[in-house]
PDB file of C-alpha atoms in Angstrom:
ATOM      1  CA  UNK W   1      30.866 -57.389  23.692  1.00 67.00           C
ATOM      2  CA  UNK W   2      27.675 -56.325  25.710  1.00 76.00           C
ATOM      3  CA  UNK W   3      24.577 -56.916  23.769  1.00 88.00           C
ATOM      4  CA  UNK W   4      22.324 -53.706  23.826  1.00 88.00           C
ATOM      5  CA  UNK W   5      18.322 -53.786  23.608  1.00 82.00           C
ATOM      6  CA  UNK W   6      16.279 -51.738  21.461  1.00 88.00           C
ATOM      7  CA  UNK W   7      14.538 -48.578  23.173  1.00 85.00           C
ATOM      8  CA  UNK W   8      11.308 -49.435  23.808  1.00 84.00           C
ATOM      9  CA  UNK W   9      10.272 -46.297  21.998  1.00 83.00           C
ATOM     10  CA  UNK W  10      12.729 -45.928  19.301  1.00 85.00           C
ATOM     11  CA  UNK W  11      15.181 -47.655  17.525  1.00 83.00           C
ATOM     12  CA  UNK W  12      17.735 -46.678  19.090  1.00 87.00           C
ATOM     13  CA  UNK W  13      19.983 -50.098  20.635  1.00 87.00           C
ATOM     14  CA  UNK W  14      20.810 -49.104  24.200  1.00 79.00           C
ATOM     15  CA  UNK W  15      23.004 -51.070  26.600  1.00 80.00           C
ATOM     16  CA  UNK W  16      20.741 -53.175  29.149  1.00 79.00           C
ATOM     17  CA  UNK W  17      21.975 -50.934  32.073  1.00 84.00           C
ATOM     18  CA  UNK W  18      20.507 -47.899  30.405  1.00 81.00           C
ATOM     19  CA  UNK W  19      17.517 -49.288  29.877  1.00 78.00           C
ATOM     20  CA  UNK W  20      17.205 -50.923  33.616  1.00 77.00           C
ATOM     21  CA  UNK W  21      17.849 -46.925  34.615  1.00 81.00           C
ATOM     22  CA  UNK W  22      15.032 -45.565  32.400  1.00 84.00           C
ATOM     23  CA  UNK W  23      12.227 -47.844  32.572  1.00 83.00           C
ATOM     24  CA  UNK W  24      13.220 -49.495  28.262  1.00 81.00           C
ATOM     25  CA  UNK W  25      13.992 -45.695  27.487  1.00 82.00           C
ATOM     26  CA  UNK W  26      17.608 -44.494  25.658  1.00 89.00           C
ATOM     27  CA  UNK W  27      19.238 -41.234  26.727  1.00 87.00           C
ATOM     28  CA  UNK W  28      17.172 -39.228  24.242  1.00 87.00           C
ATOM     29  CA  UNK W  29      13.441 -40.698  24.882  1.00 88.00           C
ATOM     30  CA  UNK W  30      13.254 -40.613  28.492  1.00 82.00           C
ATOM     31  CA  UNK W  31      13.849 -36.693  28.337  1.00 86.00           C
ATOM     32  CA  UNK W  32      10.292 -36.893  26.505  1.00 81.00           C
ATOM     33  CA  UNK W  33       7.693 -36.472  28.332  1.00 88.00           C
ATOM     34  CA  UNK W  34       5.399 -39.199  28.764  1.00 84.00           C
ATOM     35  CA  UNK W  35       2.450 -37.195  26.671  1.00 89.00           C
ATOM     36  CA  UNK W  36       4.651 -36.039  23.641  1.00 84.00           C
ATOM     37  CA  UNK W  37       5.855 -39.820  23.831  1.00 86.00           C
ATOM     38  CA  UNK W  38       2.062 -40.643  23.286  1.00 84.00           C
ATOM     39  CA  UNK W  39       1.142 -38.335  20.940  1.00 84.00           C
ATOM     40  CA  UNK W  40       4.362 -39.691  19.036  1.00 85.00           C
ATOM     41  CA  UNK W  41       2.684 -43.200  19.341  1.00 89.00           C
ATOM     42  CA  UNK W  42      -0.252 -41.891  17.820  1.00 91.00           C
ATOM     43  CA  UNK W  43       0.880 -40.448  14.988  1.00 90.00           C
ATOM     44  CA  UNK W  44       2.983 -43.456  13.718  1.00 90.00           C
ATOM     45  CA  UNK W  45       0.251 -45.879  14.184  1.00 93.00           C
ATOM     46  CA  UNK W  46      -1.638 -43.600  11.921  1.00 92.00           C
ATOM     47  CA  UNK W  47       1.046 -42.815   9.613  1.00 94.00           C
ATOM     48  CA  UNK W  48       1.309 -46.932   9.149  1.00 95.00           C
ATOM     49  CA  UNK W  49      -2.620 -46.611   8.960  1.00 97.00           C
ATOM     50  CA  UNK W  50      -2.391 -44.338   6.138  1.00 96.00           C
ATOM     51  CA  UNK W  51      -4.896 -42.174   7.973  1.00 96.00           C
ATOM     52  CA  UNK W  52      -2.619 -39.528   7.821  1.00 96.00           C
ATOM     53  CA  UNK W  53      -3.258 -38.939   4.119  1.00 98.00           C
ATOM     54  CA  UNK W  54      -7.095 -38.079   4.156  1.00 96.00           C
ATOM     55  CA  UNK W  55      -8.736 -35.994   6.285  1.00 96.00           C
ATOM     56  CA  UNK W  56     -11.158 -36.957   9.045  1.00 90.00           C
ATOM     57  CA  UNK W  57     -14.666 -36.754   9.384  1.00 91.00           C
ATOM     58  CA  UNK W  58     -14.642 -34.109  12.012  1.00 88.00           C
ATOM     59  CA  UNK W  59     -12.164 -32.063  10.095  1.00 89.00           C
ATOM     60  CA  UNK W  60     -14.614 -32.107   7.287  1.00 93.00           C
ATOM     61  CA  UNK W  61     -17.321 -31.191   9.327  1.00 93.00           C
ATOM     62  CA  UNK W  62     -15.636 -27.986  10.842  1.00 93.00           C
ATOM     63  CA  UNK W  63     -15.354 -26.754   7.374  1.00 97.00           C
ATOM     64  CA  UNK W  64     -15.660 -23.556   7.169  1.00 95.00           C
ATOM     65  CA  UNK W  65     -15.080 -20.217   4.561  1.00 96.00           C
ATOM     66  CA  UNK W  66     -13.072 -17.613   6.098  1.00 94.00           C
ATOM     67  CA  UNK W  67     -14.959 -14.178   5.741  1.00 91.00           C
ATOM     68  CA  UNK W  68     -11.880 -12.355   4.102  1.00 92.00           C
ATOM     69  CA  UNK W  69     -11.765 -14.882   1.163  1.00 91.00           C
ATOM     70  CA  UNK W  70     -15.547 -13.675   0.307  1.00 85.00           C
ATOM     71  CA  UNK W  71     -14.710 -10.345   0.747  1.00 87.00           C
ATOM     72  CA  UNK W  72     -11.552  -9.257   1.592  1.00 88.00           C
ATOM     73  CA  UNK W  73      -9.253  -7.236   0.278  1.00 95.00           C
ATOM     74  CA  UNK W  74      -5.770  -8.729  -0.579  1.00 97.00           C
ATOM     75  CA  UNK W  75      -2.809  -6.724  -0.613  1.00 97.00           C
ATOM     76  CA  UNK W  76       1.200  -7.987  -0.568  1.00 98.00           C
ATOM     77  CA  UNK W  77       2.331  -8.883   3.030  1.00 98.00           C
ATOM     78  CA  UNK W  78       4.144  -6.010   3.570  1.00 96.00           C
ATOM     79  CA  UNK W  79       7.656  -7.220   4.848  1.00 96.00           C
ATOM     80  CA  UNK W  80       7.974  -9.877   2.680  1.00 96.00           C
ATOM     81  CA  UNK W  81       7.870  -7.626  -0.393  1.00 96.00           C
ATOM     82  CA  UNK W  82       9.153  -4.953   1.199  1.00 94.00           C
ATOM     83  CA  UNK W  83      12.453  -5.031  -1.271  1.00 91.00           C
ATOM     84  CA  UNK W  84      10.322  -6.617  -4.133  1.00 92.00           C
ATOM     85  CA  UNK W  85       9.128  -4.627  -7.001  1.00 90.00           C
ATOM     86  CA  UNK W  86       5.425  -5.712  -7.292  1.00 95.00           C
ATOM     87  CA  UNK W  87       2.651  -3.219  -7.330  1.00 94.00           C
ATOM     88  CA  UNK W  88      -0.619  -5.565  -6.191  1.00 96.00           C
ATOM     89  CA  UNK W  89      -1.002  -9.137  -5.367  1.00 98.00           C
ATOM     90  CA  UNK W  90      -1.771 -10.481  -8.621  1.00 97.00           C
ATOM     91  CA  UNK W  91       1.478  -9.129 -10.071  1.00 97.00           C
ATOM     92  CA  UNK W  92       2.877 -10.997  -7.068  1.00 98.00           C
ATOM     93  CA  UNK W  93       0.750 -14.055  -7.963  1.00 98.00           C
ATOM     94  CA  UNK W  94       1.726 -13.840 -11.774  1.00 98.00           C
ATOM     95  CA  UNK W  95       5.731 -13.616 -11.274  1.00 98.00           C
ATOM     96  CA  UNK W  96       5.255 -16.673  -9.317  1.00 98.00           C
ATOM     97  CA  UNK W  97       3.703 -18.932 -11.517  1.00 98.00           C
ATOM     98  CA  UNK W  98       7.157 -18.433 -13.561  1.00 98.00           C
ATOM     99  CA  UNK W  99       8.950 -19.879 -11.011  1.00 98.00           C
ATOM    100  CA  UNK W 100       9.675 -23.652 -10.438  1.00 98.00           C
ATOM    101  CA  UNK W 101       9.301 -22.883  -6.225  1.00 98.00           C
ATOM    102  CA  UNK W 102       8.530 -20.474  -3.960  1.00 98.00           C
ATOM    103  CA  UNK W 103       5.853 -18.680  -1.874  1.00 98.00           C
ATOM    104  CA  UNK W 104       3.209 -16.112  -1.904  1.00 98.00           C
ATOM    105  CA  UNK W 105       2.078 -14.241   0.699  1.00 98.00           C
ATOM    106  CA  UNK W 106      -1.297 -12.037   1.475  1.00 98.00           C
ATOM    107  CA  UNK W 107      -2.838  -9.978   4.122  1.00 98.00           C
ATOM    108  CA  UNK W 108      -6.071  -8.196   4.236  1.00 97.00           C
ATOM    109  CA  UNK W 109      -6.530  -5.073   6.982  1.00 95.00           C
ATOM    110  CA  UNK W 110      -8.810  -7.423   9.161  1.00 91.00           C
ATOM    111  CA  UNK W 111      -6.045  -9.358  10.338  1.00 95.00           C
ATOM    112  CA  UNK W 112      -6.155 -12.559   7.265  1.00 96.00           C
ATOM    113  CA  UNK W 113      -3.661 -13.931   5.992  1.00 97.00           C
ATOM    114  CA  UNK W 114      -3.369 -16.310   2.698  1.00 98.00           C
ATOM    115  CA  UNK W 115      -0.181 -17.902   2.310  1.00 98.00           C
ATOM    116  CA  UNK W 116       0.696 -20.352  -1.061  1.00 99.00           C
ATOM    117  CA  UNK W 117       3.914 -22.389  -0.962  1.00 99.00           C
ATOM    118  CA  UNK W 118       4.481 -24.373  -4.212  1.00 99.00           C
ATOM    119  CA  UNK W 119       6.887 -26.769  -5.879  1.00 99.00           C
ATOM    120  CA  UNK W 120       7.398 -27.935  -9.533  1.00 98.00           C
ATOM    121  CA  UNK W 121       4.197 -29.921  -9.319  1.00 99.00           C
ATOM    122  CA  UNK W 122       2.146 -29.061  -6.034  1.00 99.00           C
ATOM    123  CA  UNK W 123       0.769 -26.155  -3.900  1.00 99.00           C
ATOM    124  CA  UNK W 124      -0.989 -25.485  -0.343  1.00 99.00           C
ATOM    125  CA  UNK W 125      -3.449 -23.190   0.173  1.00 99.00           C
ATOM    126  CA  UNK W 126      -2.906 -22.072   3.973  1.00 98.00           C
ATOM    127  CA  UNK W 127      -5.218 -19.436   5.902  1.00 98.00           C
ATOM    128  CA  UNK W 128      -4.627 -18.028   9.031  1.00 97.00           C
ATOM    129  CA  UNK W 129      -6.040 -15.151  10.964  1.00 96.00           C
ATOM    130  CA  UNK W 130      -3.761 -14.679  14.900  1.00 94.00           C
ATOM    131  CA  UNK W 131      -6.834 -11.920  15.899  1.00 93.00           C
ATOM    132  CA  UNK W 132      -9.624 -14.451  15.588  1.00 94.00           C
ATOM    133  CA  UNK W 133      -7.812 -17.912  15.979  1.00 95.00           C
ATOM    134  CA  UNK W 134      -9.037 -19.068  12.814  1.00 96.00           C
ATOM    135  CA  UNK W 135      -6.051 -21.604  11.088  1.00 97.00           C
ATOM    136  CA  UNK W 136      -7.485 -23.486   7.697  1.00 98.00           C
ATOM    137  CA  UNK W 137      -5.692 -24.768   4.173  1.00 98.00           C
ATOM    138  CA  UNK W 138      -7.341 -25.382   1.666  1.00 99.00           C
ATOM    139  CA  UNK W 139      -8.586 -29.315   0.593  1.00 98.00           C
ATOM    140  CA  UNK W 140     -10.083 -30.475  -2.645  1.00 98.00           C
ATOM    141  CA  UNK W 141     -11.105 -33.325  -4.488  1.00 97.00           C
ATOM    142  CA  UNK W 142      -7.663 -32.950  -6.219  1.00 98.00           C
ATOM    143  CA  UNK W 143      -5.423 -33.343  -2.682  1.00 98.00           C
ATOM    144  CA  UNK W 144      -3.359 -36.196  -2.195  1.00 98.00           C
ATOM    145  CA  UNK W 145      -4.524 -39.171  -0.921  1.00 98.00           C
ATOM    146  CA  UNK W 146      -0.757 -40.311  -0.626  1.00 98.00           C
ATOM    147  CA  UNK W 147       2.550 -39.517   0.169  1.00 98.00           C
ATOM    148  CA  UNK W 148       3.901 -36.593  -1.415  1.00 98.00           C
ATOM    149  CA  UNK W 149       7.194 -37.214  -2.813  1.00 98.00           C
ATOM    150  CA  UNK W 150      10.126 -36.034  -1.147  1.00 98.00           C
ATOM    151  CA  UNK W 151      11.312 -33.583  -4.328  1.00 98.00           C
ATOM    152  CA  UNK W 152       8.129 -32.255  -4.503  1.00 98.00           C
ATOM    153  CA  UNK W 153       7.206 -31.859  -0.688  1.00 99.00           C
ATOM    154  CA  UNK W 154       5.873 -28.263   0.210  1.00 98.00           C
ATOM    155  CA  UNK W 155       7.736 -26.495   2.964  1.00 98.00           C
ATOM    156  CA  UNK W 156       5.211 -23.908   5.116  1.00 98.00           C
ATOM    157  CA  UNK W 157       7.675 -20.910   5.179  1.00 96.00           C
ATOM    158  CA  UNK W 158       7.329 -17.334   7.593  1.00 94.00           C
ATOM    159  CA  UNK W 159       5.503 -14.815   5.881  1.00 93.00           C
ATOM    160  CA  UNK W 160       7.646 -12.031   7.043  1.00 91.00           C
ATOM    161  CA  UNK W 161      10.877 -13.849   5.324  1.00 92.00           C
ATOM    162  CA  UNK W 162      10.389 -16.619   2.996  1.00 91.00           C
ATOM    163  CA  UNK W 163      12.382 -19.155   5.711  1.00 94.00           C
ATOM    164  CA  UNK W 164      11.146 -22.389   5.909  1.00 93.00           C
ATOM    165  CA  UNK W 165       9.483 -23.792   8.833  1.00 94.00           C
ATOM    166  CA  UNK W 166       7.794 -27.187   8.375  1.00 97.00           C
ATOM    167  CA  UNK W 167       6.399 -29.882   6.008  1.00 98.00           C
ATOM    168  CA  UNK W 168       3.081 -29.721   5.200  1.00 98.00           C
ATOM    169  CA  UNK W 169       0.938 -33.062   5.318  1.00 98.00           C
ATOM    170  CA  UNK W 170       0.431 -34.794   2.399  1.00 99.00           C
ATOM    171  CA  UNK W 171      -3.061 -34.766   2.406  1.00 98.00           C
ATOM    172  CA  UNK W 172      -2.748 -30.412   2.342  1.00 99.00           C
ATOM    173  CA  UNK W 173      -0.962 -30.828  -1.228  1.00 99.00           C
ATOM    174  CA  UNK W 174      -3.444 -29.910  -3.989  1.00 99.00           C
ATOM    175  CA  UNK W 175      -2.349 -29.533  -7.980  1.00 99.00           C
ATOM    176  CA  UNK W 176      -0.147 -26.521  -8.410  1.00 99.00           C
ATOM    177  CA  UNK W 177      -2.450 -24.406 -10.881  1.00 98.00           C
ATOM    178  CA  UNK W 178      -5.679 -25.338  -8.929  1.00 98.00           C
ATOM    179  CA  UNK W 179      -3.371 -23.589  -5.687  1.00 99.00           C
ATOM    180  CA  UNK W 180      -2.807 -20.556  -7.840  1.00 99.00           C
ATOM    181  CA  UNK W 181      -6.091 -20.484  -9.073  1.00 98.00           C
ATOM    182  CA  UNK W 182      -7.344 -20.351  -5.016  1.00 97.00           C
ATOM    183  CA  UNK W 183      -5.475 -17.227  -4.721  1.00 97.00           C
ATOM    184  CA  UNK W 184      -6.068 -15.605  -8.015  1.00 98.00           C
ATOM    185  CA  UNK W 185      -9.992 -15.853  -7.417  1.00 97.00           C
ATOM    186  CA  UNK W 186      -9.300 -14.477  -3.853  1.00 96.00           C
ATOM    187  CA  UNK W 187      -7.715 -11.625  -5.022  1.00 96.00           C
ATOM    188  CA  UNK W 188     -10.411 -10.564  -7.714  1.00 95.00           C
ATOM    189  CA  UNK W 189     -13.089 -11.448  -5.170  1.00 93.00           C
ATOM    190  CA  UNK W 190     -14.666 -14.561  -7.094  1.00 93.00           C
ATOM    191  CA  UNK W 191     -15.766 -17.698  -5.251  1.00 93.00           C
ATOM    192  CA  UNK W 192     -13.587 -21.388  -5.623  1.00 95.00           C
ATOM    193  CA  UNK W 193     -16.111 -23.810  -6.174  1.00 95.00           C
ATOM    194  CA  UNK W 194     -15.488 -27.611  -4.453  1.00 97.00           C
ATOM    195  CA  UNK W 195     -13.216 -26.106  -1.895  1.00 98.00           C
ATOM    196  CA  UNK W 196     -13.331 -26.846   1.817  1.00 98.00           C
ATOM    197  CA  UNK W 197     -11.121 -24.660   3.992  1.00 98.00           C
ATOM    198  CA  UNK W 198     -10.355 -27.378   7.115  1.00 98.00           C
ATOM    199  CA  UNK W 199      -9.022 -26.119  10.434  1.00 97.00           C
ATOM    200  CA  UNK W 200      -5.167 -27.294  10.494  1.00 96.00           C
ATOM    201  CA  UNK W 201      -3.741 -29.529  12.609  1.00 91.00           C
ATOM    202  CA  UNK W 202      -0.326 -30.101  14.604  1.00 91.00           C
ATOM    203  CA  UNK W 203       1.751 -31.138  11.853  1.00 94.00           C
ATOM    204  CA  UNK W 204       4.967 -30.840  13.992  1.00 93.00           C
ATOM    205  CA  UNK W 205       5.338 -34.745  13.588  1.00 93.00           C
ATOM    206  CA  UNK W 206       5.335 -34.527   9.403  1.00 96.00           C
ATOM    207  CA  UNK W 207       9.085 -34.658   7.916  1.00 96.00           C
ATOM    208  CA  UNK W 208      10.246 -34.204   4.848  1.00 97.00           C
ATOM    209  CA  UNK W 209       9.183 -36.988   2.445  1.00 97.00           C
ATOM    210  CA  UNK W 210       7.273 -38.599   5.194  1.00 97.00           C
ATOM    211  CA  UNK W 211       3.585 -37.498   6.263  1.00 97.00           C
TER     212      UNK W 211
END
């Protein structure tokens, strides 16, 4: 039986042939460009870092309060409810809270958007505007500082149809009622003390129990 060698960029156990062909590379890494294969690197020595979990110093730096959660108005995203029977946001924001999972979603005329997405335990605060370029979530003394457990991992989901996307970083997971209580106080125009809003990151790399 040939021995194989490992990829030198996965674990993937390749025959020695392969890997003479593609410079250590399987099948599947060499179609990677050299960059994403990088900016793979990266991320797992800071995953194994645990660097991952808190946020950086720059990120805290360019914190910043989006206008529309000082005074916007919030209204229901308007396809998402469209076949749900809430009249404002807080009766969206209340029916929620019953539920064990889920999502809420918020626009304001100005182009904002607040979107929750909870589990049994934890929520994320996310804020995104496309007209300005503005993308934030929410971060707290109360975030994780570890990783969030698979079961209770928060999925970002469209706001036009509930389906999920990707998994939020650990370090964007806050308490579930203090993520409620982010939107509720947006809604009726009060302020969130002890809240930075942090411009997100790629979070492509982030899996589901892992990130």
């Amino acid at each position: 039986m040939t021995q194989r060698v490992k990829c030198a960029e996965c674990d993937n156990m390749i025959l020695p042939q392969t890997a003479a062909d593609n410079d250590g590379l399987c099948a599947q890494c060499v179609k990677i460009s050299p960059e994403l294969r990088a900016e793979n690197r990266e991320y797992e020595r800071q995953l194994a870092e645990g660097l991952v979990f808190t946020p950086s110093p720059a990120e805290r730096a360019n914190s910043k309060l989006p206008p529309e959660l000082a005074n916007g108005q919030w209204q229901l995203q308007p396809e998402y409810y469209a076949e749900r029977n809430f009249e404002s946001a807080m009766d969206a924001i209340i029916a929620a809270k019953t539920e064990s999972g889920g999502n809420v979603f918020l626009v304001t005329d100005d182009g904002g958007q607040l979107n929750l997405g909870f589990t049994d335990r934890y929520g994320v605060c996310e804020y995104q505007n496309q007209d300005t370029g503005d993308f934030r979530y929410a971060y707290t003394k109360s975030n994780l500082r570890e990783q969030a457990p698979e079961e209770l991992h928060v999925v970002q989901a469209c706001p036009c149809c509930g389906v999920g996307m990707l998994w939020y970083p650990s370090r964007y997971h806050m308490p579930r009622d203090r993520a409620f209580s982010l939107l509720e106080n947006a809604v009726s125009g009060c302020e969130s003390p002890g809240v930075e809003w942090l411009e997100t990151d790629d979070f492509s790399y982030t899996e589901h129990g892992r990130g």
